[in-house]
Amino acid sequence: MSSPRSVWLTRQLTSFAVALLIGVTVFGTSARVDSAVVVAPTTPTPVATKPPAVHQGPFALIIVVDAARYDELDPARMPNLAKLAAQGATYVNAYVGQLPSLTEASHATIGTGVLPKRHLILGDTWRVPGSEQMSPNLLDGNLDRTGYISKLIQQSGSPSLASILHQRWPGSIVVSVSGHKVYAADAMGAGGADFVAFGVNDSRGHFVPGATPGHAPAHGIMLSRQLDLPSYPRTPGLEDQWTTTLAEKFLFKYHPRLMMINLPEVDTIGHLAGTDVTVMQPLLSGVDKQIGRLIAAYGRAGMLPQTDFVITSDHGMTPAVHTIDTGVVQKVIRRAGGQGLYVGHGDYCQVWLKNPEAVPRVAAALSQAKIANVAAVYMRNAGGKYALVSAPSRLAAPSVERAYSDLLGTLNQGESPDIVLVYDENTITMTPTFIKIGRKGDHGGATWGAQHIPLFIAGPGIKPRYTSSYPARLVDIAPTVETLLGARPQRQDGIPLADAMVAPPAAAMSAQLKRGPQLAVDVRAMEYEAALRPNLH
Ligand SMILES: [Zn+2]
């Protein structure tokens, strides 16, 4: 890529050239119609030649490296990422900024620009309002392939990045893809994407492209031999590579206005390896290769100078330096008279009770039990807000309580957990299954290891070599991409990351200045809490 300024100039000039082309075509067409009706021309009208394919930007590409920790997407070890980062903005304090810090909830936020309390993807499962039942688990592949998650998002009335771009650029294409993570692709499409594709095992056991109903691409992509693997790709790096190939097919076939890609493997393997660099580093080098392939593909497609790139993750990964036995939590719940409906896992613990009247008693018991590495116990009180039940002195500073409350406020709904245990840094829940398979990492909660994420934005609309300390959140990605692509954010919880933009709208600048200070206090508090309990060898 050339310098952003010259890229910007190219973009302006290209727009001008296309405007001219369109003008000429329109003029030419009407002239031919007139001449056909009125009188035959004395000189032959030149045959309208189809103009060379001009893929008119602006475009955007969002790459979500599932579960990549802030320290894992390291430009010093990732040359392709480094090149991109040098031409754009790096957010060093970016964080998930919501609970849960979980794939489907985070991708729904990326795809909508609203928080879980609005898009209502509140976790893998949640209480069906007014019942003693949990909702179907969103990790169920058969359910997800029906487009279940995007339907839920649409029912919530949330806006979507895809439909806002469709309004601004009628007829343009938005694509959302993953490897096996249907729930990432469907959530990120949020019901507005034209195409939602991913990998599935077919009746022969082959790993091939699948799509949600009504969102399948051309047969050429679905039946591509290059995308037909003899089985689920278990060789590390192969699934991310397959996903990138799928994305390339979409790129050349449709030249999408926006493409959103979930690369799933850092999560799948991170759960088993934690932060073990000997396992994770080769995988991250593979991710860098895929980033390089995509940059090259956008170049070949003639779209690179007009494309803004966003590279981020949906959440981090907390290593199992400390573990909490789910059985211990369940025992405390039972002894206090609680009937557990669902007790979750992650670097936090969500509790739903069948007997809500027991919530205050159970929350108090969980607090008094002083379970090692439980930093805080919160419960949803009668007013529908999460309140700290455990001793504030257990936290490093009063500002930590506010930071956790702000995070809990992003998922607060009638369906949300009755009680939430916030863990110390580097602590995860162990269930009997996790003990058996030797789980070494998890996420979902409020530890800084799960919350702190990488965020790089680069392209014609973005300042080069810019480092931002602004505490960007996942919810800001959609409004940022909308703004970069000339659309206006609509009723969204996030704000455009104006500080990185070459030509930010004034309203976006002032929104960011207003929003920043409290988020910065929250981020510092979480970092402080994590630093006091480093526990990483
Ligand atoms: Zn995960």
Coordinates of C-alpha atoms and ligand atoms in Angstrom, one line a residue:
M1 CA 0.0 0.0 0.0
S2 CA 1.2 3.5 -0.6
S3 CA 1.0 6.3 2.0
P4 CA -2.6 6.8 3.3
R5 CA -2.6 10.3 1.9
S6 CA -1.9 9.2 -1.6
V7 CA -4.3 6.3 -1.1
W8 CA -6.9 8.8 0.0
L9 CA -6.2 10.9 -3.1
T10 CA -6.5 7.8 -5.3
R11 CA -9.8 7.1 -3.7
Q12 CA -11.1 10.6 -4.4
L13 CA -9.8 10.4 -8.0
T14 CA -11.3 7.0 -8.5
S15 CA -14.7 8.2 -7.3
F16 CA -14.5 11.1 -9.7
A17 CA -13.6 8.8 -12.6
V18 CA -16.5 6.5 -11.8
A19 CA -18.9 9.4 -11.5
L20 CA -17.7 10.4 -15.0
L21 CA -18.2 6.8 -16.2
I22 CA -21.7 6.6 -14.8
G23 CA -22.5 10.1 -16.3
V24 CA -21.3 9.0 -19.7
T25 CA -23.2 5.7 -19.6
V26 CA -26.4 7.4 -18.5
F27 CA -26.0 10.1 -21.2
G28 CA -25.2 7.5 -23.8
T29 CA -28.2 5.3 -23.0
S30 CA -30.7 8.2 -23.2
A31 CA -29.2 9.3 -26.5
R32 CA -29.7 5.9 -27.9
V33 CA -33.3 5.6 -26.8
D34 CA -34.0 9.1 -28.2
S35 CA -32.4 8.3 -31.5
A36 CA -34.3 5.0 -31.8
V37 CA -37.6 6.7 -31.3
V38 CA -37.1 9.9 -33.2
V39 CA -34.8 9.3 -36.1
A40 CA -32.0 7.0 -37.2
P41 CA -28.6 8.5 -36.6
T42 CA -26.7 9.5 -39.6
T43 CA -23.4 8.3 -38.1
P44 CA -23.2 4.9 -36.4
T45 CA -23.5 5.1 -32.6
P46 CA -20.4 3.6 -31.0
V47 CA -21.3 0.3 -29.4
A48 CA -21.4 0.8 -25.7
T49 CA -18.4 -1.2 -24.4
K50 CA -18.7 -2.5 -20.9
P51 CA -16.3 -0.5 -18.8
P52 CA -13.6 -2.6 -17.2
A53 CA -14.7 -4.0 -13.8
V54 CA -14.3 -1.1 -11.4
H55 CA -14.9 -2.3 -7.9
Q56 CA -15.8 1.0 -6.3
G57 CA -15.1 1.3 -2.7
P58 CA -15.0 2.1 0.1
F59 CA -14.7 -1.5 1.5
A60 CA -14.0 -3.0 4.9
L61 CA -12.6 -6.2 6.1
I62 CA -13.0 -7.3 9.7
I63 CA -10.8 -10.2 10.9
V64 CA -11.7 -11.7 14.3
V65 CA -9.0 -14.0 15.6
D66 CA -11.1 -15.9 18.0
A67 CA -9.7 -15.8 21.6
A68 CA -6.4 -14.1 20.7
R69 CA -5.1 -12.4 23.8
Y70 CA -3.8 -8.8 23.5
D71 CA -0.2 -10.1 23.9
E72 CA -0.7 -12.9 21.3
L73 CA -1.3 -10.6 18.3
D74 CA 2.2 -9.2 18.5
P75 CA 3.4 -7.3 15.5
A76 CA 7.0 -8.1 16.5
R77 CA 6.3 -11.7 15.7
M78 CA 3.8 -11.2 12.9
P79 CA 5.3 -9.5 9.9
N80 CA 2.0 -9.1 7.9
L81 CA 0.2 -7.7 10.9
A82 CA 3.2 -5.4 11.5
K83 CA 3.0 -4.0 8.0
L84 CA -0.7 -3.3 8.4
A85 CA -0.2 -1.9 11.9
A86 CA 2.4 0.5 10.6
Q87 CA -0.1 1.9 8.2
G88 CA -2.8 2.4 10.8
A89 CA -3.9 2.6 14.4
T90 CA -3.1 0.3 17.3
Y91 CA -5.4 0.4 20.3
V92 CA -3.4 -0.7 23.3
N93 CA -6.3 -0.5 25.8
A94 CA -8.9 -2.2 23.7
Y95 CA -11.1 -4.5 25.7
V96 CA -14.2 -6.7 25.2
G97 CA -16.1 -4.1 27.3
Q98 CA -19.0 -6.4 28.1
L99 CA -20.1 -9.6 29.7
P100 CA -20.1 -12.3 28.7
S101 CA -16.7 -12.3 26.9
L102 CA -17.8 -15.2 24.8
T103 CA -17.7 -16.0 21.0
E104 CA -21.4 -15.7 20.1
A105 CA -22.1 -12.7 22.4
S106 CA -19.0 -10.9 21.2
H107 CA -19.7 -11.5 17.5
A108 CA -23.3 -10.4 18.0
T109 CA -21.9 -7.1 19.4
I110 CA -19.4 -6.7 16.5
G111 CA -22.2 -7.3 14.1
T112 CA -24.7 -5.0 15.7
G113 CA -22.9 -2.3 17.6
V114 CA -25.1 -2.9 20.6
L115 CA -24.5 -4.5 23.9
P116 CA -25.8 -8.0 25.0
K117 CA -28.6 -6.4 27.1
R118 CA -30.0 -5.2 23.8
H119 CA -29.1 -7.9 21.2
L120 CA -29.9 -10.5 23.9
I121 CA -27.2 -13.0 23.0
L122 CA -26.4 -13.4 26.7
G123 CA -24.2 -16.4 26.7
D124 CA -24.3 -20.0 25.5
T125 CA -27.7 -20.2 27.3
W126 CA -29.9 -18.2 29.6
R127 CA -33.1 -18.4 31.5
V128 CA -36.2 -18.5 29.4
P129 CA -38.0 -15.5 31.0
G130 CA -40.6 -16.4 33.6
S131 CA -39.8 -20.1 33.5
E132 CA -37.7 -22.7 35.2
Q133 CA -35.9 -23.5 31.9
M134 CA -32.7 -22.6 30.2
S135 CA -32.8 -21.6 26.5
P136 CA -31.4 -24.0 23.9
N137 CA -27.5 -24.0 24.0
L138 CA -26.1 -21.9 21.3
L139 CA -23.1 -24.3 20.8
D140 CA -25.5 -26.8 19.2
G141 CA -24.4 -26.9 15.6
N142 CA -27.6 -28.3 14.2
L143 CA -29.6 -25.4 15.8
D144 CA -27.1 -22.8 14.6
R145 CA -27.2 -24.0 11.0
T146 CA -30.8 -22.9 10.9
G147 CA -29.7 -19.3 11.4
Y148 CA -31.1 -19.4 14.9
I149 CA -28.8 -16.8 16.4
S150 CA -29.3 -14.1 13.8
K151 CA -33.1 -14.7 14.1
L152 CA -32.8 -14.0 17.8
I153 CA -30.9 -10.9 17.1
Q154 CA -33.4 -9.7 14.6
Q155 CA -36.2 -10.4 17.0
S156 CA -34.5 -8.2 19.6
G157 CA -35.0 -5.3 17.1
S158 CA -31.3 -4.5 17.2
P159 CA -29.7 -2.6 14.2
S160 CA -27.0 -4.4 12.3
L161 CA -23.8 -3.3 10.7
A162 CA -24.8 -5.2 7.5
S163 CA -28.2 -3.6 7.1
I164 CA -26.9 -0.1 7.9
L165 CA -24.3 -0.6 5.1
H166 CA -27.0 -1.9 2.8
Q167 CA -29.1 1.2 3.4
R168 CA -26.1 3.4 2.6
W169 CA -24.9 1.3 -0.4
P170 CA -27.9 -0.4 -1.9
G171 CA -27.1 -3.6 -3.8
S172 CA -23.7 -4.1 -2.2
I173 CA -22.7 -7.3 -0.6
V174 CA -21.9 -8.2 3.1
V175 CA -20.4 -11.5 3.9
S176 CA -19.8 -13.3 7.2
V177 CA -17.7 -16.4 7.4
S178 CA -16.0 -18.8 9.8
G179 CA -14.5 -22.2 10.0
H180 CA -16.6 -24.6 12.0
K181 CA -18.0 -21.7 14.2
V182 CA -21.4 -21.3 12.7
Y183 CA -22.4 -19.4 15.8
A184 CA -19.6 -16.8 15.1
A185 CA -20.5 -16.3 11.5
D186 CA -24.3 -16.2 12.1
A187 CA -24.1 -13.8 15.1
M188 CA -21.7 -11.4 13.2
G189 CA -24.0 -11.4 10.2
A190 CA -26.8 -10.4 12.7
G191 CA -29.5 -11.2 10.1
G192 CA -28.3 -8.5 7.7
A193 CA -25.5 -10.2 5.9
D194 CA -26.2 -11.5 2.4
F195 CA -24.0 -14.6 2.9
V196 CA -23.3 -16.5 6.0
A197 CA -20.9 -19.4 5.4
F198 CA -18.8 -21.8 7.5
G199 CA -17.4 -25.3 7.5
V200 CA -19.6 -28.4 8.1
N201 CA -19.1 -32.1 7.9
D202 CA -21.3 -33.6 5.1
S203 CA -22.8 -37.1 4.9
R204 CA -19.4 -38.4 3.7
G205 CA -17.7 -36.9 6.7
H206 CA -15.9 -34.4 4.5
F207 CA -15.4 -30.8 5.8
V208 CA -17.2 -28.6 3.2
P209 CA -18.8 -25.2 3.0
G210 CA -22.2 -24.8 4.6
A211 CA -24.5 -21.8 4.9
T212 CA -27.6 -20.7 6.8
P213 CA -30.9 -21.0 4.8
G214 CA -31.3 -18.1 2.4
H215 CA -27.7 -17.0 2.8
A216 CA -25.8 -19.5 0.6
P217 CA -23.4 -18.2 -2.0
A218 CA -23.1 -19.5 -5.6
H219 CA -22.6 -23.2 -6.3
G220 CA -19.0 -22.4 -7.4
I221 CA -18.2 -21.6 -3.8
M222 CA -20.3 -24.3 -2.1
L223 CA -19.0 -27.0 -4.3
S224 CA -15.4 -25.8 -4.6
R225 CA -13.0 -28.8 -4.6
Q226 CA -10.4 -26.6 -2.9
L227 CA -12.8 -26.3 0.0
D228 CA -13.5 -30.1 0.2
L229 CA -11.4 -31.6 2.9
P230 CA -11.5 -35.4 3.6
S231 CA -12.4 -34.8 7.3
Y232 CA -12.6 -32.0 9.9
P233 CA -9.2 -30.3 9.7
R234 CA -7.3 -31.3 12.8
T235 CA -3.8 -30.3 11.7
P236 CA -3.1 -27.0 13.6
G237 CA -3.5 -24.1 11.3
L238 CA -5.5 -25.9 8.6
E239 CA -8.9 -24.7 9.6
D240 CA -7.8 -21.1 9.7
Q241 CA -6.3 -21.6 6.2
W242 CA -9.5 -23.2 4.9
T243 CA -11.5 -20.3 6.3
T244 CA -9.2 -17.8 4.5
T245 CA -9.6 -19.7 1.2
L246 CA -13.4 -19.5 1.7
A247 CA -13.1 -15.8 2.3
E248 CA -11.0 -15.4 -0.9
K249 CA -13.6 -17.1 -3.0
F250 CA -16.2 -14.6 -1.7
L251 CA -13.8 -11.8 -2.4
F252 CA -13.3 -12.6 -6.0
K253 CA -16.8 -13.6 -6.7
Y254 CA -18.7 -10.8 -5.0
H255 CA -16.2 -7.9 -4.1
P256 CA -18.1 -7.4 -0.9
R257 CA -18.6 -4.0 0.6
L258 CA -17.9 -5.6 3.9
M259 CA -16.4 -9.0 4.7
M260 CA -16.3 -10.3 8.3
I261 CA -14.1 -13.3 9.0
N262 CA -13.8 -15.4 12.2
L263 CA -10.6 -17.4 12.4
P264 CA -11.5 -20.1 15.0
E265 CA -8.4 -22.0 15.9
V266 CA -6.7 -19.9 18.4
D267 CA -9.7 -20.4 20.6
T268 CA -10.1 -24.2 20.0
I269 CA -6.5 -24.8 20.8
G270 CA -6.2 -22.1 23.4
H271 CA -8.7 -23.9 25.6
L272 CA -6.4 -27.0 25.6
A273 CA -3.0 -25.1 25.7
G274 CA -3.8 -22.0 27.7
T275 CA -1.0 -19.6 27.1
D276 CA 1.7 -22.2 26.3
V277 CA 3.8 -20.3 23.7
T278 CA 5.3 -23.5 22.2
V279 CA 1.8 -24.5 21.1
M280 CA 0.3 -21.0 20.4
Q281 CA 3.2 -19.4 18.6
P282 CA 3.1 -21.6 15.5
L283 CA -0.6 -21.1 15.4
L284 CA -0.3 -17.3 15.6
S285 CA 2.3 -17.4 12.8
G286 CA -0.3 -19.3 10.8
V287 CA -2.8 -16.5 11.5
D288 CA -0.3 -14.0 10.3
K289 CA 0.1 -15.9 7.0
Q290 CA -3.7 -15.8 6.6
I291 CA -3.6 -12.0 7.2
G292 CA -0.9 -11.8 4.5
R293 CA -3.0 -13.9 2.1
L294 CA -6.0 -11.6 2.6
I295 CA -4.0 -8.4 2.0
A296 CA -2.6 -9.9 -1.2
A297 CA -6.0 -11.1 -2.3
Y298 CA -7.5 -7.6 -1.8
G299 CA -4.6 -6.3 -3.8
R300 CA -5.3 -8.8 -6.7
A301 CA -8.9 -7.9 -6.6
G302 CA -8.0 -4.2 -7.1
M303 CA -9.7 -3.3 -3.8
L304 CA -6.7 -2.8 -1.4
P305 CA -6.3 1.0 -1.7
Q306 CA -10.0 1.4 -0.8
T307 CA -10.2 -1.1 2.0
D308 CA -10.2 -0.4 5.7
F309 CA -9.0 -3.4 7.8
V310 CA -10.0 -4.1 11.3
I311 CA -8.1 -6.9 13.1
T312 CA -9.2 -7.9 16.5
S313 CA -10.4 -10.7 18.7
D314 CA -13.7 -11.4 20.4
H315 CA -12.2 -12.1 23.8
G316 CA -8.9 -13.3 25.3
M317 CA -8.0 -16.5 27.1
T318 CA -7.4 -16.9 30.8
P319 CA -4.9 -19.6 31.7
A320 CA -5.7 -22.1 34.4
V321 CA -3.1 -21.0 36.9
H322 CA -5.8 -21.3 39.5
T323 CA -9.0 -23.4 39.2
I324 CA -12.3 -23.5 41.0
D325 CA -14.1 -26.8 41.2
T326 CA -17.7 -26.3 40.0
G327 CA -18.7 -29.0 42.5
V328 CA -17.6 -26.7 45.4
V329 CA -19.8 -23.9 44.1
Q330 CA -22.8 -26.3 43.6
K331 CA -22.4 -27.6 47.2
V332 CA -22.6 -24.1 48.6
I333 CA -25.7 -23.3 46.5
R334 CA -27.4 -26.5 47.8
R335 CA -26.5 -26.0 51.4
A336 CA -28.0 -22.5 51.3
G337 CA -31.3 -23.9 50.0
G338 CA -30.7 -23.0 46.4
Q339 CA -31.9 -25.2 43.6
G340 CA -29.4 -24.8 40.8
L341 CA -31.0 -24.4 37.4
Y342 CA -27.6 -23.8 35.6
V343 CA -24.1 -23.2 36.9
G344 CA -21.8 -21.9 34.2
H345 CA -18.1 -21.9 33.7
G346 CA -15.3 -19.8 32.4
D347 CA -13.0 -17.2 34.1
Y348 CA -16.2 -16.4 36.1
C349 CA -19.3 -18.3 37.2
Q350 CA -22.9 -17.6 36.4
V351 CA -25.6 -19.0 38.5
W352 CA -29.3 -19.4 37.7
L353 CA -31.7 -20.7 40.4
K354 CA -35.0 -22.5 40.0
N355 CA -36.1 -20.8 43.3
P356 CA -35.4 -17.1 42.8
E357 CA -36.5 -16.4 46.4
A358 CA -33.3 -18.1 47.6
V359 CA -31.0 -15.8 45.6
P360 CA -30.1 -13.4 48.4
R361 CA -29.4 -16.3 50.8
V362 CA -27.4 -18.2 48.2
A363 CA -25.4 -15.1 47.2
A364 CA -24.6 -14.4 50.9
A365 CA -23.5 -18.1 51.3
L366 CA -21.3 -17.9 48.3
S367 CA -19.7 -14.8 49.7
Q368 CA -19.2 -16.3 53.2
A369 CA -17.8 -19.5 51.8
K370 CA -14.7 -17.5 50.8
I371 CA -13.9 -19.9 47.9
A372 CA -10.2 -19.3 47.0
N373 CA -9.8 -17.0 44.0
V374 CA -13.4 -15.8 44.0
A375 CA -12.8 -12.0 43.9
A376 CA -16.4 -10.8 44.1
V377 CA -20.0 -12.1 44.4
Y378 CA -22.7 -10.1 42.6
M379 CA -26.4 -10.7 42.6
R380 CA -29.3 -9.2 40.6
N381 CA -31.3 -7.4 43.3
A382 CA -35.0 -6.6 43.3
G383 CA -34.4 -3.4 41.3
G384 CA -32.9 -5.6 38.5
K385 CA -29.4 -4.3 39.0
Y386 CA -26.3 -6.2 39.9
A387 CA -25.0 -5.4 43.4
L388 CA -21.9 -6.5 45.2
V389 CA -22.6 -8.9 48.0
S390 CA -19.1 -9.9 49.0
A391 CA -16.7 -7.6 50.9
P392 CA -15.4 -4.7 48.8
S393 CA -12.1 -5.0 50.6
R394 CA -11.5 -8.2 48.7
L395 CA -10.9 -6.1 45.6
A396 CA -7.7 -4.1 45.0
A397 CA -9.5 -0.7 44.9
P398 CA -13.0 0.8 45.0
S399 CA -12.7 1.6 41.3
V400 CA -12.5 -2.2 40.6
E401 CA -16.1 -2.6 41.9
R402 CA -17.3 0.1 39.6
A403 CA -15.5 -1.5 36.6
Y404 CA -17.1 -4.9 37.3
S405 CA -20.5 -3.2 37.8
D406 CA -20.1 -1.4 34.5
L407 CA -19.4 -4.8 32.8
L408 CA -22.3 -6.5 34.5
G409 CA -24.5 -3.6 33.4
T410 CA -23.9 -4.6 29.7
L411 CA -25.8 -7.9 30.1
N412 CA -28.3 -7.0 32.7
Q413 CA -31.7 -8.4 31.7
G414 CA -34.4 -10.6 33.2
E415 CA -32.8 -13.6 31.5
S416 CA -29.4 -12.9 32.9
P417 CA -27.7 -14.9 35.7
D418 CA -29.1 -14.4 39.2
I419 CA -25.6 -14.5 40.7
V420 CA -22.2 -13.9 39.2
L421 CA -18.9 -14.9 40.8
V422 CA -16.0 -12.8 39.5
Y423 CA -12.7 -14.6 39.7
D424 CA -9.2 -13.5 40.4
E425 CA -6.8 -13.2 37.4
N426 CA -5.7 -16.4 35.8
T427 CA -8.5 -18.5 37.4
I428 CA -11.0 -20.7 35.6
T429 CA -13.8 -23.1 36.5
M430 CA -13.2 -26.9 36.3
T431 CA -16.0 -29.2 35.6
P432 CA -15.5 -33.0 35.7
T433 CA -15.3 -33.0 31.8
F434 CA -12.7 -30.2 31.9
I435 CA -10.6 -32.1 34.4
K436 CA -10.8 -35.2 32.1
I437 CA -9.7 -33.3 29.0
G438 CA -7.2 -31.2 30.8
R439 CA -8.7 -27.8 30.0
K440 CA -6.0 -25.1 30.4
G441 CA -7.7 -21.9 29.4
D442 CA -11.2 -20.3 29.4
H443 CA -12.9 -16.9 29.2
G444 CA -16.4 -15.5 29.4
G445 CA -15.8 -13.2 32.4
A446 CA -14.2 -10.1 33.7
T447 CA -10.5 -11.1 34.2
W448 CA -8.2 -8.8 32.3
G449 CA -6.8 -11.8 30.5
A450 CA -10.2 -12.4 29.0
Q451 CA -11.1 -8.8 28.5
H452 CA -7.9 -7.2 27.1
I453 CA -7.9 -7.7 23.3
P454 CA -5.8 -6.6 20.3
L455 CA -7.3 -4.0 18.0
F456 CA -5.7 -2.8 14.8
I457 CA -7.4 -0.6 12.2
A458 CA -5.7 0.4 9.0
G459 CA -6.7 1.8 5.6
P460 CA -7.4 4.9 3.7
G461 CA -9.6 6.4 6.4
I462 CA -7.1 5.8 9.2
K463 CA -4.1 7.7 10.5
P464 CA -0.8 5.9 9.9
R465 CA 1.5 4.9 12.7
Y466 CA -1.0 6.0 15.3
T467 CA -1.1 4.5 18.8
S468 CA -4.3 5.1 20.8
S469 CA -4.7 4.7 24.5
Y470 CA -8.5 5.1 24.1
P471 CA -10.3 2.2 25.8
A472 CA -12.1 0.9 22.6
R473 CA -14.7 -1.8 23.1
L474 CA -16.1 -4.4 20.7
V475 CA -19.3 -2.4 20.5
D476 CA -17.4 0.4 18.9
I477 CA -16.4 -1.6 15.8
A478 CA -19.7 -1.4 13.9
P479 CA -20.1 2.4 14.3
T480 CA -16.4 2.8 13.3
V481 CA -16.8 0.7 10.2
E482 CA -20.1 2.5 9.3
T483 CA -18.4 5.9 9.6
L484 CA -15.4 4.8 7.6
L485 CA -17.7 3.6 4.9
G486 CA -19.7 6.8 4.8
A487 CA -22.8 5.5 6.7
R488 CA -24.3 7.0 9.8
P489 CA -24.4 4.9 13.0
Q490 CA -28.0 4.3 14.1
R491 CA -29.3 3.8 17.7
Q492 CA -26.1 1.9 18.6
D493 CA -24.4 1.6 22.0
G494 CA -20.9 2.0 20.6
I495 CA -19.3 5.0 19.1
P496 CA -17.0 5.6 16.1
L497 CA -13.3 5.5 17.1
A498 CA -12.8 9.0 15.8
D499 CA -9.4 9.5 17.2
A500 CA -7.9 7.2 14.6
M501 CA -9.7 8.7 11.6
V502 CA -8.1 11.0 9.0
A503 CA -11.4 13.0 8.7
P504 CA -13.6 12.2 11.7
P505 CA -17.1 13.7 11.9
A506 CA -17.2 16.3 14.7
A507 CA -20.0 14.5 16.5
A508 CA -18.0 11.3 16.7
M509 CA -15.0 13.2 18.2
S510 CA -17.1 14.7 20.9
A511 CA -18.9 11.4 21.7
Q512 CA -15.5 9.8 22.1
L513 CA -14.2 12.6 24.4
K514 CA -17.4 12.2 26.5
R515 CA -17.2 8.4 26.7
G516 CA -13.5 8.0 27.3
P517 CA -12.8 9.1 30.9
Q518 CA -15.0 6.6 32.7
L519 CA -14.0 3.7 30.5
A520 CA -10.3 4.7 31.1
V521 CA -10.9 4.5 34.9
D522 CA -12.5 1.1 34.4
V523 CA -9.6 -0.2 32.3
R524 CA -7.0 1.1 34.8
A525 CA -8.9 -0.5 37.6
M526 CA -9.0 -3.9 35.9
E527 CA -5.3 -3.7 35.0
Y528 CA -4.6 -2.8 38.6
E529 CA -6.6 -5.7 40.0
A530 CA -4.9 -8.1 37.5
A531 CA -1.4 -6.7 38.4
L532 CA -1.9 -7.2 42.1
R533 CA -2.7 -10.9 41.4
P534 CA -0.3 -11.6 38.5
N535 CA 0.2 -15.3 39.2
L536 CA 1.7 -15.9 35.8
H537 CA 5.1 -17.6 36.1
Ligands
ZN1 ZN -13.6 -20.2 23.7

